[in-house]
């Protein structure tokens, strides 16, 4: 079976139109396509499509299926799984279990529902109207973060002691974790592994949508840095609401001056990113027209693979190993570095990632760091007590 090409469309109010046009373009190209609304509280995508999206998939056009994430169902499923495990304990405490009709989805459940939906897709193309960039970055980071928490709270190696649980309980004099905890850990680990594989799949990419009149350069820089921290690069930046090229030659001095400023801003944006910059205008009214303007007859942008993070051997020159982390858009003011055991904690503004150190660097001490043109270079000096002599 062909792997699914997943496009996460994220941005401002223009994102629903771009997501719908992208899905329609893929379907017109002969690909089985699924358009999923994962973040659309005001149903803007419904208005763009002229139909009401529901959790149940709907055939919208030849080759194109549309639906929206059902947060309520996802929350009920999660609570049902938990209460099913805790049922005997709740009964023992005299606690009354909640009926499914009483449950209201909590904030953040949409992130989990989206992560569950990604590996379930079996179409050729999955186009997701994703949360805004900051929330999307947090969503992409969630499987790795939850896996780390799970490993710390219920280490996998402890499961080897399940058969000895009664004996260990007698020796320790305290009750050992119940069997359901180990079973739940195994199930959760499997779900997280599926989500991490879908997020990191070579066919999964992020497409950013920005307004033509919003001066989004600083915000776009921060978004690119946050995505890079988690191994993603935008496959394209879509600028919507642009003035037509004819406005540059308008006899109206005000309109011509505005068009020149917008063109200068567009040139600046194009120079500041390595992703293709696609433009759709104010006059591109229908979804078909937007799709034609953005993609023409071609397949559209492909995923840009992140740059590798190599370790440079400079032992012979200055006695150091240097780990180069490619973080385009990162700035020194928002950078935070902490060495913790065998991990390096990297913070970029509101985003933080715990990076396991390569094996050679675990036997070193941090000797400094520098940020130059979007590349963070962390210098490590061998620890004489841990480094092989001679």
CSV table of C-alpha atoms in Angstrom, one decimal:
chain,number,residue,atom,x,y,z
A,1,UNK,CA,0.0,0.0,0.0
A,2,UNK,CA,1.3,3.5,-0.9
A,3,UNK,CA,2.2,5.6,2.0
A,4,UNK,CA,0.0,8.5,2.8
A,5,UNK,CA,1.2,12.0,1.9
A,6,UNK,CA,0.1,14.2,4.9
A,7,UNK,CA,0.0,18.0,4.6
A,8,UNK,CA,-0.7,19.9,7.8
A,9,UNK,CA,-2.0,23.4,6.8
A,10,UNK,CA,-1.5,25.9,9.6
A,11,UNK,CA,-1.7,29.7,9.8
A,12,UNK,CA,-4.1,32.6,10.0
A,13,UNK,CA,-7.7,33.0,8.8
A,14,UNK,CA,-6.7,32.1,5.2
A,15,UNK,CA,-5.7,28.5,6.2
A,16,UNK,CA,-9.2,26.9,5.6
A,17,UNK,CA,-9.3,28.2,2.0
A,18,UNK,CA,-5.7,27.0,1.4
A,19,UNK,CA,-6.5,23.6,3.0
A,20,UNK,CA,-9.6,23.1,0.9
A,21,UNK,CA,-7.9,24.2,-2.3
A,22,UNK,CA,-5.0,21.9,-1.6
A,23,UNK,CA,-7.3,18.9,-1.0
A,24,UNK,CA,-9.3,19.7,-4.1
A,25,UNK,CA,-6.1,19.9,-6.2
A,26,UNK,CA,-4.9,16.5,-5.0
A,27,UNK,CA,-8.3,14.9,-5.7
A,28,UNK,CA,-8.4,16.4,-9.2
A,29,UNK,CA,-4.9,14.9,-9.8
A,30,UNK,CA,-6.4,11.4,-9.3
A,31,UNK,CA,-5.3,10.9,-5.6
A,32,UNK,CA,-7.7,9.5,-3.1
A,33,UNK,CA,-7.8,12.5,-0.7
A,34,UNK,CA,-9.1,13.1,2.8
A,35,UNK,CA,-9.7,16.6,4.1
A,36,UNK,CA,-9.8,16.7,7.9
A,37,UNK,CA,-10.7,19.7,10.0
A,38,UNK,CA,-8.7,19.4,13.2
A,39,UNK,CA,-9.0,23.0,14.3
A,40,UNK,CA,-12.0,24.9,13.0
A,41,UNK,CA,-14.2,26.1,15.9
A,42,UNK,CA,-16.0,28.7,13.8
A,43,UNK,CA,-16.6,26.2,10.9
A,44,UNK,CA,-14.7,28.4,8.4
A,45,UNK,CA,-13.9,25.4,6.3
A,46,UNK,CA,-17.6,24.5,6.2
A,47,UNK,CA,-18.3,27.9,4.6
A,48,UNK,CA,-15.4,27.5,2.1
A,49,UNK,CA,-16.8,24.1,1.0
A,50,UNK,CA,-20.4,25.0,1.2
A,51,UNK,CA,-21.3,22.0,3.3
A,52,UNK,CA,-21.4,21.1,6.9
A,53,UNK,CA,-18.6,18.8,8.0
A,54,UNK,CA,-19.3,16.1,10.5
A,55,UNK,CA,-17.2,13.4,12.1
A,56,UNK,CA,-18.7,10.9,9.7
A,57,UNK,CA,-16.8,11.1,6.4
A,58,UNK,CA,-18.7,12.7,3.5
A,59,UNK,CA,-17.9,12.3,-0.2
A,60,UNK,CA,-17.6,15.9,-1.3
A,61,UNK,CA,-16.2,15.5,-4.8
A,62,UNK,CA,-14.7,12.7,-7.0
A,63,UNK,CA,-11.8,11.3,-5.0
A,64,UNK,CA,-12.3,13.8,-2.1
A,65,UNK,CA,-13.7,12.8,1.4
A,66,UNK,CA,-14.2,15.5,4.0
A,67,UNK,CA,-14.8,15.3,7.8
A,68,UNK,CA,-13.9,16.9,11.1
A,69,UNK,CA,-12.3,15.5,14.2
A,70,UNK,CA,-14.8,14.4,16.9
A,71,UNK,CA,-13.3,15.7,20.1
A,72,UNK,CA,-16.2,14.6,22.2
A,73,UNK,CA,-16.0,11.0,20.9
A,74,UNK,CA,-12.2,11.0,21.5
A,75,UNK,CA,-12.6,12.2,25.0
A,76,UNK,CA,-15.3,9.7,25.8
A,77,UNK,CA,-13.1,6.9,24.5
A,78,UNK,CA,-10.2,8.0,26.7
A,79,UNK,CA,-12.3,8.4,29.8
A,80,UNK,CA,-14.0,5.0,29.1
A,81,UNK,CA,-10.6,3.3,28.9
A,82,UNK,CA,-9.5,4.9,32.2
A,83,UNK,CA,-12.7,4.2,34.1
A,84,UNK,CA,-12.8,0.7,32.8
A,85,UNK,CA,-9.4,0.1,34.5
A,86,UNK,CA,-10.3,2.0,37.7
A,87,UNK,CA,-13.9,0.7,37.9
A,88,UNK,CA,-13.2,-1.7,40.8
A,89,UNK,CA,-11.3,0.9,42.8
A,90,UNK,CA,-14.1,3.5,42.3
A,91,UNK,CA,-16.7,1.0,43.4
A,92,UNK,CA,-14.6,0.2,46.5
A,93,UNK,CA,-14.4,4.0,47.3
A,94,UNK,CA,-18.1,4.4,46.7
A,95,UNK,CA,-17.5,6.8,43.9
A,96,UNK,CA,-20.1,7.1,41.2
A,97,UNK,CA,-18.9,6.8,37.6
A,98,UNK,CA,-19.8,9.4,35.1
A,99,UNK,CA,-22.2,8.6,32.2
A,100,UNK,CA,-20.9,9.2,28.7
A,101,UNK,CA,-23.6,11.9,28.2
A,102,UNK,CA,-22.2,13.9,31.1
A,103,UNK,CA,-18.7,14.1,29.6
A,104,UNK,CA,-17.5,17.3,28.0
A,105,UNK,CA,-14.2,17.3,26.1
A,106,UNK,CA,-11.4,19.1,28.0
A,107,UNK,CA,-9.0,21.6,26.5
A,108,UNK,CA,-6.2,19.9,24.6
A,109,UNK,CA,-8.1,16.7,23.7
A,110,UNK,CA,-8.1,17.9,20.1
A,111,UNK,CA,-4.3,17.4,20.0
A,112,UNK,CA,-4.6,13.8,21.0
A,113,UNK,CA,-7.5,13.2,18.6
A,114,UNK,CA,-5.3,14.6,15.8
A,115,UNK,CA,-2.4,12.4,16.7
A,116,UNK,CA,-4.7,9.4,16.7
A,117,UNK,CA,-6.1,10.3,13.3
A,118,UNK,CA,-2.7,10.6,11.5
A,119,UNK,CA,-1.7,7.0,11.6
A,120,UNK,CA,-5.2,5.9,10.8
A,121,UNK,CA,-5.2,7.6,7.4
A,122,UNK,CA,-5.1,5.1,4.5
A,123,UNK,CA,-5.7,7.6,1.6
A,124,UNK,CA,-3.1,8.7,-0.9
A,125,UNK,CA,-3.2,12.3,0.5
A,126,UNK,CA,-4.4,13.6,3.9
A,127,UNK,CA,-4.8,17.3,4.1
A,128,UNK,CA,-5.4,18.6,7.7
A,129,UNK,CA,-6.7,22.0,8.6
A,130,UNK,CA,-4.3,22.0,11.6
A,131,UNK,CA,-4.2,24.2,14.8
A,132,UNK,CA,-2.4,27.5,14.6
A,133,UNK,CA,1.4,27.2,14.4
A,134,UNK,CA,2.3,27.5,18.1
A,135,UNK,CA,-0.3,24.9,19.0
A,136,UNK,CA,0.7,22.7,16.0
A,137,UNK,CA,4.3,22.7,17.1
A,138,UNK,CA,3.2,21.6,20.6
A,139,UNK,CA,1.1,18.9,19.1
A,140,UNK,CA,4.0,17.6,17.0
A,141,UNK,CA,6.2,17.5,20.1
A,142,UNK,CA,3.6,15.7,22.2
A,143,UNK,CA,4.3,12.0,21.3
A,144,UNK,CA,8.0,12.4,22.1
A,145,UNK,CA,7.3,14.2,25.3
A,146,UNK,CA,4.6,11.7,26.5
A,147,UNK,CA,6.9,8.8,25.6
A,148,UNK,CA,9.6,10.4,27.8
A,149,UNK,CA,7.2,10.9,30.7
A,150,UNK,CA,5.9,7.3,30.3
A,151,UNK,CA,9.5,5.9,30.4
A,152,UNK,CA,10.2,7.9,33.6
A,153,UNK,CA,7.0,7.0,35.4
A,154,UNK,CA,6.7,3.3,34.3
A,155,UNK,CA,10.1,2.2,32.9
A,156,UNK,CA,9.8,-0.6,30.4
A,157,UNK,CA,12.4,-2.7,32.2
A,158,UNK,CA,10.2,-2.9,35.3
A,159,UNK,CA,7.8,-5.0,33.3
A,160,UNK,CA,10.2,-7.8,33.6
A,161,UNK,CA,9.4,-8.0,37.3
A,162,UNK,CA,5.7,-8.6,36.8
A,163,UNK,CA,6.0,-12.4,37.4
A,164,UNK,CA,7.9,-11.6,40.7
A,165,UNK,CA,5.3,-9.0,41.8
A,166,UNK,CA,3.9,-11.1,44.7
A,167,UNK,CA,7.3,-12.0,46.0
A,168,UNK,CA,8.6,-8.4,45.7
A,169,UNK,CA,5.5,-7.1,47.5
A,170,UNK,CA,6.2,-9.5,50.4
A,171,UNK,CA,9.8,-8.5,50.6
A,172,UNK,CA,9.2,-4.8,50.3
A,173,UNK,CA,6.2,-4.8,52.5
A,174,UNK,CA,4.3,-2.5,50.1
A,175,UNK,CA,1.9,-3.3,47.3
A,176,UNK,CA,3.3,-3.5,43.9
A,177,UNK,CA,1.8,-1.9,40.8
A,178,UNK,CA,-1.3,-3.8,39.5
A,179,UNK,CA,-1.2,-5.7,36.3
A,180,UNK,CA,-3.5,-3.2,34.6
A,181,UNK,CA,-0.8,-0.5,35.0
A,182,UNK,CA,1.7,-2.6,33.0
A,183,UNK,CA,-0.9,-3.4,30.4
A,184,UNK,CA,-1.9,0.2,30.1
A,185,UNK,CA,1.8,1.2,29.7
A,186,UNK,CA,2.3,-1.3,26.9
A,187,UNK,CA,-0.9,0.0,25.1
A,188,UNK,CA,0.0,3.6,25.6
A,189,UNK,CA,3.6,3.0,24.3
A,190,UNK,CA,2.2,1.4,21.2
A,191,UNK,CA,-0.2,4.3,20.5
A,192,UNK,CA,2.6,6.8,21.0
A,193,UNK,CA,5.0,4.9,18.7
A,194,UNK,CA,2.3,5.0,16.0
A,195,UNK,CA,1.9,8.8,16.5
A,196,UNK,CA,5.6,9.4,16.5
A,197,UNK,CA,6.0,7.4,13.3
A,198,UNK,CA,3.2,9.4,11.6
A,199,UNK,CA,4.6,12.7,12.7
A,200,UNK,CA,8.1,11.9,11.6
A,201,UNK,CA,7.1,10.1,8.4
A,202,UNK,CA,8.9,11.4,5.3
A,203,UNK,CA,5.5,12.1,3.7
A,204,UNK,CA,4.3,14.4,6.5
A,205,UNK,CA,4.9,18.1,6.2
A,206,UNK,CA,3.7,21.5,7.4
A,207,UNK,CA,2.4,24.2,5.0
A,208,UNK,CA,2.2,27.7,6.6
A,209,UNK,CA,-0.3,30.3,5.6
A,210,UNK,CA,0.3,34.0,6.2
A,211,UNK,CA,-1.5,37.2,5.1
A,212,UNK,CA,-0.1,39.5,2.4
A,213,UNK,CA,-0.6,42.5,4.6
A,214,UNK,CA,0.4,41.2,8.0
A,215,UNK,CA,4.2,41.8,8.0
A,216,UNK,CA,4.6,38.3,9.3
A,217,UNK,CA,8.4,38.1,9.2
A,218,UNK,CA,9.2,37.9,12.9
A,219,UNK,CA,6.4,35.6,13.6
A,220,UNK,CA,7.4,33.4,10.7
A,221,UNK,CA,11.0,33.3,11.9
A,222,UNK,CA,9.8,32.1,15.3
A,223,UNK,CA,7.6,29.5,13.8
A,224,UNK,CA,10.4,28.1,11.6
A,225,UNK,CA,12.7,27.9,14.6
A,226,UNK,CA,10.0,26.0,16.6
A,227,UNK,CA,9.4,23.6,13.8
A,228,UNK,CA,13.1,23.0,13.3
A,229,UNK,CA,13.6,22.2,16.9
A,230,UNK,CA,11.4,19.2,16.4
A,231,UNK,CA,12.8,18.2,13.0
A,232,UNK,CA,10.4,19.9,10.7
A,233,UNK,CA,10.7,22.5,7.9
A,234,UNK,CA,7.8,24.1,6.1
A,235,UNK,CA,7.3,22.6,2.7
A,236,UNK,CA,5.9,26.0,1.5
A,237,UNK,CA,4.7,29.4,2.8
A,238,UNK,CA,1.4,30.4,1.2
A,239,UNK,CA,0.8,34.2,1.1
A,240,UNK,CA,-2.9,34.9,0.6
A,241,UNK,CA,-4.8,38.1,-0.2
A,242,UNK,CA,-2.1,39.5,-2.5
A,243,UNK,CA,-2.8,42.4,-4.8
A,244,UNK,CA,-2.8,41.6,-8.5
A,245,UNK,CA,0.4,42.3,-10.4
A,246,UNK,CA,-1.5,44.9,-12.5
A,247,UNK,CA,-1.7,47.1,-9.4
A,248,UNK,CA,1.9,48.0,-9.7
A,249,UNK,CA,1.1,49.9,-12.9
A,250,UNK,CA,-2.1,51.4,-11.6
A,251,UNK,CA,-2.8,55.0,-12.4
A,252,UNK,CA,-4.0,55.5,-8.9
A,253,UNK,CA,-0.8,56.7,-7.0
A,254,UNK,CA,-2.0,55.3,-3.7
A,255,UNK,CA,-2.7,51.8,-5.1
A,256,UNK,CA,0.5,51.7,-7.0
A,257,UNK,CA,2.5,52.7,-3.9
A,258,UNK,CA,0.7,50.1,-1.8
A,259,UNK,CA,1.4,47.4,-4.5
A,260,UNK,CA,5.1,48.3,-4.4
A,261,UNK,CA,5.3,48.0,-0.6
A,262,UNK,CA,3.5,44.7,-0.8
A,263,UNK,CA,5.9,43.4,-3.4
A,264,UNK,CA,8.9,44.5,-1.3
A,265,UNK,CA,7.5,42.7,1.7
A,266,UNK,CA,7.0,39.6,-0.5
A,267,UNK,CA,10.5,39.8,-1.7
A,268,UNK,CA,11.8,40.1,1.8
A,269,UNK,CA,9.7,37.1,2.9
A,270,UNK,CA,11.0,35.0,0.0
A,271,UNK,CA,14.6,35.9,0.8
A,272,UNK,CA,14.1,34.9,4.5
A,273,UNK,CA,13.0,31.3,3.9
A,274,UNK,CA,14.3,28.3,2.0
A,275,UNK,CA,10.7,27.0,1.4
A,276,UNK,CA,8.8,27.8,-1.8
A,277,UNK,CA,6.6,30.9,-1.4
A,278,UNK,CA,3.2,30.5,-3.1
A,279,UNK,CA,0.9,33.4,-3.6
A,280,UNK,CA,-2.9,33.6,-4.0
A,281,UNK,CA,-4.7,36.9,-4.7
A,282,UNK,CA,-7.8,38.7,-3.6
A,283,UNK,CA,-9.4,37.9,-6.9
A,284,UNK,CA,-8.9,34.1,-6.7
A,285,UNK,CA,-12.5,33.5,-5.4
A,286,UNK,CA,-13.3,29.9,-6.0
A,287,UNK,CA,-11.4,26.9,-4.6
A,288,UNK,CA,-10.6,25.8,-8.1
A,289,UNK,CA,-9.1,29.2,-8.9
A,290,UNK,CA,-7.1,29.2,-5.7
A,291,UNK,CA,-5.8,25.7,-6.4
A,292,UNK,CA,-4.8,26.7,-10.0
A,293,UNK,CA,-3.0,29.8,-8.8
A,294,UNK,CA,-1.1,28.0,-6.1
A,295,UNK,CA,-0.2,24.7,-7.8
A,296,UNK,CA,-1.0,24.9,-11.5
A,297,UNK,CA,-0.8,21.5,-13.1
A,298,UNK,CA,2.0,20.3,-10.9
A,299,UNK,CA,1.8,18.0,-7.8
A,300,UNK,CA,2.6,20.9,-5.4
A,301,UNK,CA,5.5,21.3,-3.0
A,302,UNK,CA,7.3,18.2,-1.6
A,303,UNK,CA,8.4,17.8,2.0
A,304,UNK,CA,11.8,19.4,2.8
A,305,UNK,CA,13.9,17.1,4.9
A,306,UNK,CA,15.5,18.7,7.9
A,307,UNK,CA,19.2,19.2,7.8
A,308,UNK,CA,21.3,16.6,9.7
A,309,UNK,CA,22.7,17.5,13.2
A,310,UNK,CA,26.3,16.2,12.9
A,311,UNK,CA,29.0,16.0,15.5
A,312,UNK,CA,32.2,17.6,14.2
A,313,UNK,CA,35.5,16.0,15.4
A,314,UNK,CA,37.9,18.8,16.3
A,315,UNK,CA,39.9,16.8,18.8
A,316,UNK,CA,43.1,17.1,16.9
A,317,UNK,CA,42.8,20.9,16.3
A,318,UNK,CA,41.5,22.2,19.6
A,319,UNK,CA,40.5,19.2,21.7
A,320,UNK,CA,36.7,19.6,21.2
A,321,UNK,CA,33.7,17.8,19.7
A,322,UNK,CA,31.1,20.2,18.3
A,323,UNK,CA,27.4,19.3,17.9
A,324,UNK,CA,25.8,21.4,15.1
A,325,UNK,CA,22.0,21.8,15.5
A,326,UNK,CA,20.4,23.4,12.4
A,327,UNK,CA,17.7,25.7,13.8
A,328,UNK,CA,16.8,28.3,11.1
A,329,UNK,CA,15.1,31.3,12.6
A,330,UNK,CA,16.6,30.8,16.1
A,331,UNK,CA,17.8,33.9,17.9
A,332,UNK,CA,20.2,34.2,20.8
A,333,UNK,CA,17.7,36.2,22.9
A,334,UNK,CA,15.2,33.3,23.0
A,335,UNK,CA,17.8,30.5,23.4
A,336,UNK,CA,18.2,28.4,26.5
A,337,UNK,CA,20.6,25.5,27.0
A,338,UNK,CA,20.8,23.1,30.0
A,339,UNK,CA,22.9,19.9,30.2
A,340,UNK,CA,21.1,17.3,32.3
A,341,UNK,CA,22.9,14.0,32.6
A,342,UNK,CA,23.0,12.4,29.2
A,343,UNK,CA,20.5,14.9,27.7
A,344,UNK,CA,20.7,18.4,26.4
A,345,UNK,CA,17.6,20.5,27.0
A,346,UNK,CA,17.2,23.1,24.2
A,347,UNK,CA,14.7,25.9,24.7
A,348,UNK,CA,13.6,28.3,21.9
A,349,UNK,CA,11.1,30.8,23.3
A,350,UNK,CA,8.1,28.8,24.4
A,351,UNK,CA,9.3,25.5,22.9
A,352,UNK,CA,11.6,23.1,24.7
A,353,UNK,CA,13.0,19.7,23.6
A,354,UNK,CA,15.1,17.2,25.5
A,355,UNK,CA,17.7,15.8,23.1
A,356,UNK,CA,19.6,12.6,24.0
A,357,UNK,CA,23.3,13.2,23.6
A,358,UNK,CA,25.2,11.2,21.0
A,359,UNK,CA,27.2,8.4,22.7
A,360,UNK,CA,30.6,10.2,22.3
A,361,UNK,CA,29.3,13.4,23.9
A,362,UNK,CA,28.0,11.7,27.0
A,363,UNK,CA,31.6,11.3,28.1
A,364,UNK,CA,32.2,15.0,27.7
A,365,UNK,CA,31.5,18.3,29.5
A,366,UNK,CA,29.9,21.3,27.8
A,367,UNK,CA,32.6,23.8,26.9
A,368,UNK,CA,30.4,26.5,25.4
A,369,UNK,CA,28.0,27.2,22.6
A,370,UNK,CA,27.4,29.7,19.8
A,371,UNK,CA,24.6,30.6,17.4
A,372,UNK,CA,25.5,31.6,13.9
A,373,UNK,CA,23.1,32.0,10.9
A,374,UNK,CA,20.6,29.6,12.4
A,375,UNK,CA,23.1,26.9,13.4
A,376,UNK,CA,23.5,26.2,17.1
A,377,UNK,CA,27.0,24.8,17.7
A,378,UNK,CA,27.5,23.3,21.2
A,379,UNK,CA,31.2,22.6,22.1
A,380,UNK,CA,32.1,19.5,24.2
A,381,UNK,CA,35.4,18.8,25.9
A,382,UNK,CA,36.3,15.2,26.7
A,383,UNK,CA,36.1,14.3,30.4
A,384,UNK,CA,39.5,12.8,31.3
A,385,UNK,CA,37.9,10.5,33.8
A,386,UNK,CA,35.6,9.0,31.2
A,387,UNK,CA,37.5,9.3,27.9
A,388,UNK,CA,39.8,6.5,26.7
A,389,UNK,CA,43.4,7.3,27.3
A,390,UNK,CA,46.0,7.1,24.5
